[in-house]
Coordinates of C-alpha atoms and ligand atoms in Angstrom, one line a residue:
M1287 CA -4.5 166.4 -22.8
S1288 CA -1.2 168.2 -22.9
T1289 CA 1.2 166.7 -20.4
A1290 CA 4.9 167.1 -20.1
R1291 CA 7.0 164.0 -20.6
P1292 CA 7.4 162.2 -17.3
A1293 CA 11.1 162.2 -16.2
A1294 CA 10.9 158.4 -15.8
V1295 CA 8.7 155.4 -15.5
V1296 CA 10.2 152.8 -13.0
V1297 CA 8.8 149.3 -13.5
L1298 CA 9.4 147.1 -10.5
A1299 CA 10.2 143.5 -11.5
A1300 CA 12.7 142.3 -8.9
G1301 CA 10.3 140.2 -6.9
E1302 CA 10.6 136.4 -6.8
G1303 CA 7.1 135.2 -7.7
T1304 CA 7.3 132.0 -5.7
R1305 CA 3.6 131.3 -6.0
M1306 CA 4.0 130.7 -9.7
K1307 CA 5.9 127.5 -8.8
S1308 CA 7.8 127.9 -12.0
A1309 CA 11.4 127.6 -13.4
T1310 CA 10.5 130.7 -15.4
P1311 CA 10.6 134.1 -13.7
K1312 CA 7.0 135.3 -13.1
V1313 CA 7.2 138.4 -15.2
L1314 CA 8.2 136.3 -18.2
H1315 CA 5.0 134.3 -18.2
E1316 CA 2.7 135.3 -21.0
I1317 CA -0.8 136.4 -21.7
G1318 CA -2.1 137.3 -25.1
G1319 CA 1.3 136.3 -26.6
R1320 CA 3.3 138.8 -24.6
S1321 CA 5.1 138.5 -21.3
L1322 CA 3.7 140.2 -18.3
L1323 CA 6.7 142.5 -18.2
G1324 CA 6.2 143.2 -22.0
H1325 CA 2.7 144.4 -21.2
A1326 CA 3.9 146.6 -18.4
M1327 CA 6.8 148.0 -20.5
Q1328 CA 4.5 148.7 -23.5
T1329 CA 2.2 150.7 -21.3
A1330 CA 5.1 152.5 -19.6
R1331 CA 6.6 153.4 -23.0
A1332 CA 3.2 154.7 -24.2
V1333 CA 3.4 157.8 -21.8
D1334 CA 6.7 158.7 -23.5
P1335 CA 9.0 159.0 -20.5
Q1336 CA 12.5 160.4 -20.8
H1337 CA 13.8 157.2 -19.1
L1338 CA 12.2 153.8 -18.8
V1339 CA 13.8 151.8 -16.0
V1340 CA 13.1 148.2 -15.1
V1341 CA 14.3 147.0 -11.7
V1342 CA 15.4 143.4 -11.7
R1343 CA 16.9 140.8 -9.3
H1344 CA 15.2 137.4 -9.2
G1345 CA 15.8 135.5 -12.5
R1346 CA 18.0 138.4 -13.7
D1347 CA 19.9 136.3 -16.2
R1348 CA 16.6 135.8 -18.1
V1349 CA 14.7 139.0 -17.2
A1350 CA 17.4 141.5 -18.1
P1351 CA 17.9 140.3 -21.7
H1352 CA 14.1 140.2 -22.1
V1353 CA 13.9 143.8 -21.1
T1354 CA 16.4 144.8 -23.7
E1355 CA 14.7 142.7 -26.3
V1356 CA 11.3 144.3 -25.6
D1357 CA 12.7 147.8 -25.6
P1358 CA 16.4 148.4 -26.4
D1359 CA 16.2 151.9 -24.9
A1360 CA 15.1 150.7 -21.5
V1361 CA 17.5 150.9 -18.6
V1362 CA 18.0 147.7 -16.5
A1363 CA 18.6 148.5 -12.8
D1364 CA 19.7 145.9 -10.3
Q1365 CA 18.1 145.8 -6.8
D1366 CA 20.6 144.9 -4.0
D1367 CA 20.1 142.7 -0.9
T1368 CA 17.7 145.2 0.8
P1369 CA 14.2 144.0 0.1
G1370 CA 11.1 146.1 -0.5
T1371 CA 9.4 148.2 -3.1
G1372 CA 11.0 151.4 -1.6
R1373 CA 14.5 149.9 -2.1
A1374 CA 13.5 148.8 -5.6
V1375 CA 12.6 152.3 -6.6
Q1376 CA 15.7 153.7 -5.0
C1377 CA 17.8 151.3 -7.0
G1378 CA 15.9 152.2 -10.2
L1379 CA 16.5 156.0 -9.6
A1380 CA 20.2 155.3 -8.9
A1381 CA 20.6 154.0 -12.5
L1382 CA 19.5 157.4 -13.9
P1383 CA 21.5 160.6 -14.4
E1384 CA 21.1 163.2 -11.6
P1385 CA 19.4 165.4 -10.8
L1386 CA 16.1 164.0 -11.9
E1387 CA 13.4 166.6 -12.2
G1388 CA 9.7 166.4 -12.9
T1389 CA 7.4 163.4 -12.5
V1390 CA 8.4 159.8 -11.8
V1391 CA 5.8 157.1 -12.4
V1392 CA 6.1 153.8 -10.6
T1393 CA 4.4 150.6 -12.0
Y1394 CA 4.8 146.8 -11.5
G1395 CA 6.1 144.3 -14.0
D1396 CA 3.3 141.8 -13.0
V1397 CA 0.3 144.1 -13.7
P1398 CA -0.5 143.4 -17.3
L1399 CA -3.8 145.1 -17.9
L1400 CA -2.9 148.7 -17.0
Q1401 CA -3.7 150.9 -19.9
P1402 CA -1.7 153.8 -21.3
D1403 CA -4.7 156.1 -20.9
T1404 CA -4.8 155.5 -17.2
L1405 CA -1.1 156.4 -16.8
T1406 CA -1.6 159.5 -18.9
E1407 CA -4.6 160.5 -16.8
L1408 CA -2.6 159.9 -13.6
V1409 CA 0.3 162.1 -14.8
T1410 CA -2.1 164.8 -15.9
V1411 CA -4.0 164.9 -12.6
H1412 CA -0.7 164.8 -10.6
E1413 CA 0.8 167.7 -12.5
R1414 CA -2.4 169.7 -12.7
D1415 CA -2.9 169.6 -9.0
G1416 CA 0.7 170.1 -8.1
N1417 CA 0.9 166.9 -6.1
A1418 CA 4.0 165.5 -4.4
V1419 CA 2.5 162.0 -4.7
T1420 CA -0.6 160.7 -6.5
V1421 CA -1.4 157.1 -5.9
V1422 CA -3.8 155.1 -8.0
T1423 CA -6.4 153.4 -5.8
A1424 CA -9.5 151.2 -6.3
E1425 CA -12.4 150.0 -4.2
V1426 CA -12.4 146.2 -4.1
A1427 CA -14.8 143.7 -2.7
D1428 CA -12.0 141.8 -0.9
P1429 CA -9.0 143.9 0.0
T1430 CA -7.0 141.1 1.7
G1431 CA -3.3 141.3 1.1
Y1432 CA -3.3 144.9 -0.3
G1433 CA -2.1 148.0 1.3
R1434 CA -5.1 150.1 2.6
V1435 CA -5.5 153.8 1.9
V1436 CA -5.9 155.7 5.2
R1437 CA -7.8 158.9 4.8
G1438 CA -8.3 161.8 7.2
P1439 CA -11.7 163.2 8.3
G1440 CA -11.7 165.5 5.3
G1441 CA -10.9 162.7 2.9
D1442 CA -7.2 163.6 2.6
V1443 CA -4.9 160.7 1.9
L1444 CA -2.8 160.4 5.1
A1445 CA -0.9 157.1 4.5
I1446 CA -0.9 153.6 3.2
V1447 CA -0.8 150.8 5.7
E1448 CA 0.2 147.3 4.7
Q1449 CA -2.1 144.4 5.6
K1450 CA 0.4 142.9 8.0
D1451 CA 0.9 146.3 9.8
A1452 CA -2.8 147.3 9.8
D1453 CA -5.1 147.4 12.8
E1454 CA -8.6 146.2 12.6
T1455 CA -10.2 149.5 11.5
Q1456 CA -7.6 149.9 8.8
R1457 CA -8.1 146.3 7.6
A1458 CA -11.8 147.1 7.1
V1459 CA -11.0 149.7 4.5
R1460 CA -11.8 148.5 1.0
E1461 CA -9.9 151.2 -0.8
I1462 CA -6.6 149.6 -1.8
N1463 CA -3.2 150.8 -3.0
S1464 CA -2.8 149.6 -6.6
G1465 CA 1.0 150.1 -6.4
I1466 CA 0.9 152.6 -9.3
Y1467 CA 2.0 156.1 -8.5
A1468 CA 3.2 159.4 -9.8
F1469 CA 5.8 161.2 -7.6
D1470 CA 7.6 164.5 -7.7
A1471 CA 11.1 163.3 -8.4
A1472 CA 12.8 165.5 -5.7
T1473 CA 10.2 164.6 -3.0
L1474 CA 10.6 160.9 -3.8
T1475 CA 14.4 160.9 -3.7
E1476 CA 14.4 162.8 -0.4
A1477 CA 11.7 160.7 1.2
L1478 CA 13.3 157.4 0.2
K1479 CA 16.4 158.4 2.2
K1480 CA 14.3 158.3 5.3
V1481 CA 12.4 155.0 4.7
G1482 CA 13.5 152.3 7.0
T1483 CA 12.7 148.6 7.5
D1484 CA 11.0 148.8 10.8
N1485 CA 7.8 147.0 9.9
A1486 CA 6.2 143.6 10.0
Q1487 CA 8.1 142.4 6.9
G1488 CA 11.5 144.1 7.5
E1489 CA 11.3 145.7 4.1
M1490 CA 11.8 149.2 2.7
Y1491 CA 8.2 150.1 1.9
L1492 CA 7.6 152.5 -1.0
T1493 CA 4.3 153.2 0.7
D1494 CA 6.1 155.0 3.5
V1495 CA 6.9 157.8 1.1
L1496 CA 3.3 159.0 1.3
A1497 CA 3.3 160.0 4.9
L1498 CA 6.9 161.3 4.6
A1499 CA 5.9 163.5 1.7
R1500 CA 3.0 164.9 3.7
D1501 CA 5.3 165.6 6.6
A1502 CA 7.5 167.5 4.3
G1503 CA 4.6 169.7 3.3
G1504 CA 3.7 168.1 0.0
R1505 CA 0.2 167.3 -1.3
V1506 CA -0.7 163.6 -1.4
A1507 CA -3.7 162.6 -3.3
A1508 CA -5.4 159.5 -4.7
H1509 CA -6.5 158.9 -8.2
T1510 CA -9.3 156.3 -7.9
I1511 CA -10.2 154.2 -10.9
D1512 CA -13.2 152.0 -11.5
D1513 CA -11.7 149.4 -13.7
V1514 CA -10.1 147.3 -11.1
W1515 CA -8.7 144.8 -13.6
Q1516 CA -6.1 147.4 -14.6
T1517 CA -4.6 147.4 -11.1
E1518 CA -4.6 143.6 -10.7
G1519 CA -1.3 141.7 -10.4
V1520 CA -0.5 138.1 -11.2
N1521 CA 0.8 136.1 -8.3
D1522 CA -0.1 132.6 -9.3
R1523 CA -1.3 130.6 -12.3
V1524 CA -4.9 130.9 -11.4
Q1525 CA -4.6 134.7 -11.7
L1526 CA -2.5 134.3 -14.9
A1527 CA -5.4 132.4 -16.5
R1528 CA -8.0 134.9 -15.2
M1529 CA -6.0 137.9 -16.5
G1530 CA -5.4 136.1 -19.8
A1531 CA -9.1 135.5 -20.3
E1532 CA -9.9 139.1 -19.4
L1533 CA -7.3 140.4 -21.8
N1534 CA -8.7 138.2 -24.6
R1535 CA -12.2 139.3 -23.8
R1536 CA -11.1 142.9 -24.1
L1537 CA -9.2 142.4 -27.4
L1538 CA -12.1 140.5 -29.0
E1539 CA -14.5 143.3 -27.9
Q1540 CA -12.3 145.9 -29.7
H1541 CA -12.1 143.7 -32.8
M1542 CA -15.9 143.2 -32.8
R1543 CA -16.5 147.0 -32.5
A1544 CA -14.1 147.5 -35.4
G1545 CA -16.2 145.2 -37.7
V1546 CA -15.1 141.6 -37.0
T1547 CA -17.6 138.9 -36.5
V1548 CA -16.6 136.5 -33.6
I1549 CA -19.1 133.7 -33.5
D1550 CA -18.0 132.4 -30.1
P1551 CA -15.8 134.7 -28.1
S1552 CA -15.5 132.1 -25.3
T1553 CA -13.5 129.7 -27.6
T1554 CA -11.7 132.3 -29.7
W1555 CA -8.3 133.5 -28.7
V1556 CA -6.3 136.3 -30.2
D1557 CA -2.8 137.6 -29.3
V1558 CA -2.3 141.3 -28.7
Q1559 CA -0.5 141.8 -32.0
V1560 CA -3.1 140.1 -34.2
E1561 CA -4.6 142.4 -36.9
L1562 CA -8.1 141.7 -38.2
G1563 CA -9.7 143.4 -41.2
R1564 CA -13.3 144.4 -41.7
D1565 CA -15.9 141.7 -42.1
V1566 CA -13.5 139.0 -41.0
V1567 CA -15.4 136.1 -39.5
L1568 CA -13.8 134.0 -36.8
Q1569 CA -15.6 130.7 -36.3
P1570 CA -15.5 128.9 -33.0
S1571 CA -12.3 127.4 -31.5
T1572 CA -10.0 129.7 -33.4
Q1573 CA -6.6 130.8 -32.0
L1574 CA -4.7 133.5 -33.7
Q1575 CA -1.2 134.0 -32.4
G1576 CA 1.9 136.2 -32.9
E1577 CA 1.8 138.6 -35.8
T1578 CA -1.1 136.9 -37.6
R1579 CA -3.1 139.2 -39.9
I1580 CA -6.4 138.4 -41.4
E1581 CA -7.5 140.7 -44.2
D1582 CA -11.0 142.0 -45.1
G1583 CA -13.7 139.5 -45.6
A1584 CA -11.7 136.4 -44.8
T1585 CA -13.2 133.5 -42.8
V1586 CA -11.0 131.6 -40.3
G1587 CA -12.1 128.5 -38.4
P1588 CA -13.7 126.5 -36.9
D1589 CA -10.9 124.7 -35.1
T1590 CA -8.0 126.6 -36.5
T1591 CA -4.7 127.7 -35.0
L1592 CA -2.6 130.2 -36.9
C1593 CA 0.7 131.7 -35.7
D1594 CA 2.4 134.4 -37.7
V1595 CA 0.2 133.7 -40.7
V1596 CA -1.2 136.3 -43.2
V1597 CA -4.6 135.4 -44.7
G1598 CA -5.6 137.5 -47.7
E1599 CA -8.9 139.2 -48.5
G1600 CA -11.9 136.9 -48.8
A1601 CA -9.9 133.7 -48.2
H1602 CA -11.3 130.7 -46.3
V1603 CA -9.2 128.8 -43.8
V1604 CA -11.0 125.9 -42.2
R1605 CA -9.7 123.4 -39.5
T1606 CA -6.1 124.3 -40.2
H1607 CA -2.9 124.4 -38.1
G1608 CA -0.4 126.9 -39.6
S1609 CA 2.6 128.9 -38.8
E1610 CA 4.7 131.5 -40.7
A1611 CA 2.6 131.1 -43.9
R1612 CA 0.9 133.5 -46.3
I1613 CA -2.5 132.7 -47.9
G1614 CA -3.5 134.7 -50.9
A1615 CA -6.7 136.6 -51.5
G1616 CA -9.7 134.3 -52.3
A1617 CA -7.7 131.2 -51.6
N1618 CA -9.1 128.1 -49.8
V1619 CA -7.3 126.1 -47.2
G1620 CA -8.6 123.1 -45.3
P1621 CA -10.2 121.2 -43.8
F1622 CA -7.5 119.3 -41.9
T1623 CA -4.5 121.1 -43.3
Y1624 CA -1.0 121.6 -41.9
L1625 CA 0.8 124.8 -43.1
R1626 CA 4.4 124.9 -42.0
P1627 CA 6.8 127.8 -42.2
G1628 CA 7.5 129.2 -45.7
T1629 CA 4.2 128.2 -47.2
V1630 CA 3.0 130.9 -49.6
L1631 CA -0.3 130.2 -51.4
G1632 CA -1.2 132.5 -54.3
E1633 CA -4.5 134.2 -55.0
D1634 CA -7.4 131.8 -55.5
G1635 CA -5.2 128.9 -54.9
K1636 CA -6.2 125.8 -52.8
I1637 CA -4.5 123.7 -50.2
G1638 CA -7.0 121.1 -49.4
A1639 CA -7.8 118.2 -47.0
F1640 CA -5.0 116.3 -45.4
V1641 CA -2.3 118.3 -47.1
E1642 CA 1.0 119.3 -45.4
T1643 CA 3.1 122.1 -46.9
K1644 CA 6.5 123.5 -46.0
N1645 CA 8.7 126.0 -47.7
A1646 CA 6.4 125.8 -50.7
Q1647 CA 5.4 128.7 -53.0
I1648 CA 2.2 127.8 -54.7
G1649 CA 1.2 130.1 -57.5
K1650 CA -2.0 131.9 -58.3
G1651 CA -4.9 129.5 -59.0
S1652 CA -2.8 126.4 -58.4
K1653 CA -4.3 123.6 -56.3
V1654 CA -3.1 120.9 -54.0
P1655 CA -6.5 119.5 -53.2
H1656 CA -6.1 116.3 -51.3
L1657 CA -3.8 114.1 -49.2
S1658 CA -0.4 115.4 -50.3
Y1659 CA 2.9 116.6 -48.9
V1660 CA 4.5 119.6 -50.6
G1661 CA 7.9 120.4 -49.2
D1662 CA 10.7 122.6 -50.6
A1663 CA 8.9 123.4 -53.8
D1664 CA 7.7 126.1 -56.1
I1665 CA 4.6 125.7 -58.3
G1666 CA 3.6 128.1 -61.0
E1667 CA 0.1 129.3 -61.8
G1668 CA -3.0 127.2 -62.6
S1669 CA -1.3 123.9 -61.9
N1670 CA -3.0 120.9 -60.3
I1671 CA -1.3 118.4 -58.0
G1672 CA -3.3 115.1 -58.0
A1673 CA -4.4 113.5 -54.8
A1674 CA -1.8 111.7 -52.7
T1675 CA 1.2 113.3 -54.4
V1676 CA 4.4 113.4 -52.4
F1677 CA 7.2 115.9 -53.0
V1678 CA 10.1 113.6 -52.0
N1679 CA 12.4 116.3 -50.8
Y1680 CA 14.7 114.4 -48.5
D1681 CA 17.3 111.9 -49.6
G1682 CA 18.1 110.8 -46.1
V1683 CA 20.9 113.4 -45.7
A1684 CA 20.0 116.6 -47.5
K1685 CA 16.8 118.4 -48.6
H1686 CA 16.3 119.1 -52.3
H1687 CA 14.0 121.4 -54.3
T1688 CA 11.3 120.7 -56.8
S1689 CA 10.2 123.3 -59.4
I1690 CA 6.9 122.9 -61.1
G1691 CA 5.8 125.1 -63.9
S1692 CA 2.4 126.7 -64.7
H1693 CA -0.7 124.7 -65.9
V1694 CA 1.0 121.5 -65.0
R1695 CA -1.1 118.4 -64.3
V1696 CA 0.6 116.0 -61.8
G1697 CA -1.2 112.7 -61.8
S1698 CA -2.6 111.3 -58.6
D1699 CA -0.3 109.3 -56.3
S1700 CA 2.9 110.6 -57.9
M1701 CA 6.3 110.6 -56.1
L1702 CA 8.2 113.7 -57.3
V1703 CA 11.8 112.9 -56.3
A1704 CA 13.8 116.1 -55.9
P1705 CA 15.8 117.7 -57.2
L1706 CA 13.3 117.9 -60.0
T1707 CA 11.9 120.3 -62.6
I1708 CA 8.6 119.9 -64.4
G1709 CA 8.1 122.3 -67.3
D1710 CA 5.0 124.4 -68.1
G1711 CA 2.0 122.5 -69.3
A1712 CA 3.5 119.1 -68.7
Y1713 CA 1.5 116.1 -67.4
T1714 CA 2.6 113.2 -65.3
A1715 CA 0.9 109.8 -65.2
A1716 CA -0.8 108.7 -62.0
G1717 CA 1.2 106.4 -59.8
S1718 CA 4.5 107.5 -61.3
V1719 CA 7.8 107.9 -59.5
I1720 CA 9.2 110.9 -61.3
V1721 CA 13.0 111.1 -60.9
D1722 CA 14.0 112.9 -64.1
D1723 CA 13.1 116.4 -65.3
V1724 CA 10.0 116.7 -67.5
P1725 CA 10.1 119.1 -70.4
P1726 CA 7.2 121.5 -71.1
G1727 CA 4.2 119.8 -72.6
A1728 CA 5.5 116.3 -72.1
M1729 CA 3.6 113.4 -70.5
A1730 CA 5.9 111.6 -68.1
V1731 CA 5.0 108.0 -67.4
A1732 CA 7.1 106.0 -64.9
R1733 CA 5.3 102.8 -63.8
G1734 CA 4.8 99.2 -64.9
R1735 CA 2.3 98.5 -67.7
Q1736 CA -0.9 96.7 -66.5
R1737 CA -1.3 93.0 -67.3
N1738 CA -4.7 91.2 -66.7
V1739 CA -4.3 87.5 -65.9
E1740 CA -7.8 86.4 -66.9
G1741 CA -9.6 83.8 -64.8
W1742 CA -6.9 83.8 -62.1
V1743 CA -9.4 84.3 -59.2
Q1744 CA -11.8 81.5 -60.4
R1745 CA -8.8 79.1 -60.6
R1746 CA -6.7 80.1 -57.6
R1747 CA -9.4 81.3 -55.2
A1748 CA -12.2 78.9 -56.3
G1749 CA -15.3 79.0 -54.2
T1750 CA -14.6 82.4 -52.5
P1751 CA -17.2 85.1 -52.7
A1752 CA -14.8 86.9 -55.2
A1753 CA -14.7 83.9 -57.5
L1754 CA -18.4 83.4 -57.3
A1755 CA -19.1 87.0 -58.1
A1756 CA -16.7 86.9 -61.0
E1757 CA -18.4 83.8 -62.4
R1758 CA -21.8 85.4 -62.2
A1759 CA -20.6 88.6 -63.9
L1760 CA -19.0 86.6 -66.7
A1761 CA -22.1 84.4 -67.2
A1762 CA -24.3 87.5 -67.4
Q1763 CA -21.9 89.1 -69.9
Q1764 CA -22.1 86.0 -72.1
A1765 CA -25.9 85.8 -71.9
Q1766 CA -26.1 89.4 -73.0
Q1767 CA -23.8 88.8 -75.9
T1768 CA -26.0 85.8 -77.1
E1769 CA -29.1 88.0 -77.0
R1770 CA -27.4 91.0 -78.7
P1771 CA -24.6 89.8 -80.8
E1772 CA -23.5 93.4 -81.8
P1773 CA -23.6 95.4 -78.5
Q1774 CA -23.9 99.2 -78.9
Q1775 CA -21.2 101.2 -77.3
T1776 CA -22.8 103.8 -74.9
E1777 CA -21.3 106.8 -73.2
D1778 CA -21.4 104.9 -70.0
Q1779 CA -19.2 102.2 -71.3
P1780 CA -16.3 103.9 -73.1
H1781 CA -13.5 102.0 -74.9
A1782 CA -10.7 101.3 -72.6
E1783 CA -8.0 103.8 -73.6
Q1784 CA -5.2 101.4 -73.0
Q1785 CA -2.6 103.5 -74.7
D1786 CA -3.4 106.9 -73.0
P1787 CA -1.8 107.0 -69.6
S1788 CA -3.7 110.2 -68.8
K1789 CA -7.0 108.3 -68.4
G1790 CA -8.3 108.8 -64.9
E1791 CA -5.0 110.1 -63.6
H1792 CA -6.1 113.4 -62.2
T1793 CA -8.1 114.6 -59.3
E1794 CA -9.3 118.1 -58.8
Ligands
LIG2876 C1 2.6 146.2 -2.7 C2 2.3 147.4 -1.9 C3 0.8 147.4 -1.4 C4 -0.1 147.3 -2.6 C5 0.3 146.1 -3.5 C6 -0.4 146.1 -4.8 C7 4.3 148.0 -0.7 C8 5.1 148.0 0.6 N1 3.1 147.4 -0.7 O1 2.3 145.0 -1.9 O2 0.5 148.5 -0.7 O3 -1.4 147.2 -2.3 O4 1.7 146.1 -3.8 O5 -0.2 145.0 -5.5 O6 4.8 148.6 -1.6 N2 9.2 144.3 -6.0 C9 10.5 144.6 -6.3 N3 11.4 144.5 -5.3 C10 11.1 144.1 -4.0 C11 9.8 143.8 -3.7 C12 8.8 143.9 -4.7 O7 10.9 144.9 -7.4 O8 12.0 144.1 -3.2 C13 8.2 144.3 -7.1 C14 7.6 143.0 -7.3 O9 8.3 142.3 -8.3 C15 6.2 143.3 -7.8 C16 5.9 144.6 -7.1 O10 7.2 145.1 -6.7 O11 6.2 143.6 -9.2 C17 5.0 144.4 -5.9 O12 5.6 143.5 -5.0 P1 4.7 142.6 -4.0 O13 5.6 141.8 -3.2 O14 3.7 141.9 -4.8 O15 4.0 143.8 -3.2 P2 3.1 143.6 -2.0 O16 3.9 143.4 -0.8 O17 2.0 142.6 -2.4
LIG2877 CA1 1.6 141.4 -5.5

């Protein structure tokens, strides 16, 4: 389709939205991780207008900056005290350089599912047929509240009549005005000068432009669409949820058609900006938010929420809550894992069960498998952090960094008190509080040596189940020794390696 650039798209967003019952202006409420107005502006921009104008009034202090944030080139126009969609468009046009020539498209800031293709089609039909006005209409089951399309005997569009101004015959019409239009700029400007406020609501109705354009000899036509969702506005939070669910359903359908497996679409939620590779599998109860990207063949879920997270090819992320993190290809995360901002896990690495990470770069093949906190740290490649290790990064006033080399083995239940550096290939003994740097290849031990006080339980806890169990065990040992004075050492009963602190220190 070759269509000239529309002169402008005017997005109306000055209304109050009282039915939302919210401190937040209606058009700033979100579905799919984007404001209603953001959706409307995205669609408007997609038809490449020379000017994109957003008309604001209620909640201006928050809506206007949002407009600029979404699209720095958009023009913010203020509506004055005169109410109505007609006045809103007039105020929008007043913000543009004169004379405006060509096609002006009008849309609403609270209609989030309108698609660029629909607008392109509207403009194409409008220009092809040389219309003065083309209005997007739809047949709905319940037209209550909408403006009705009044057609002549030959099917010509004569006018739009608002619900409150309509007679009984007009109210029975099920073809409604969506509020989306293409206008010839000159016709629109001239007609708006004649629009008054003599109606049930005392407002300047944009819909009056249709009859005025006809009177001036212009062609007025309807462009009817079947996909009613695209014309639906959000007025309250019930509609907000309904539209959000429909948007999600549509997004998931697109992803599935592009090669993503979604096990349970009804419990899977994706934001508009989420990118999913081929053969990605989304397990039930997965929410992917913001600019999350899941690369080919990765599996996410069940029960996982990721916001602005990148998951590399073939990685598995199970029962995880994460934000602003990067997971390398082939890596494993979860279950029950909390990834905080700045977490970067290398290829084939692992962040396992009940582990929290923050601002932590964990190298290729390195593992933090169980019950640990890793904060403000970098870890080289192929290192293993034993279960229940804590990176003690906070001294009560400031945060400090820990640097761990490659192929390091940190013993279970270690406290690594930052600032700290552990060199390549070093080991630490389980249960150590490591406060000093460990050179490459060293074994750091920082704990009291074990002392066994023999017979303590039988003496001090005499008669308890513990004491009785100990007595039985010792008696059995003695009996065995009398039977076999020189007991054989088997593999199951190794010598206690009292001097080697690495014994049983590590978990993988
Ligand atoms: C309007 C149409 C109606 C149509 C319906 C579709 C008119 C007179 N009526 O009805 O035919 O079926 O939309 O949803 O146009 N707005 C402003 N400034 C205003 C008033 C509204 O910017 O002074 C904006 C609102 O923020 C909203 C849009 O225009 O985005 C529509 O306003 P709303 O009050 O919902 O229009 P309706 O009266 O329901
Ligand atoms: Ca409305």
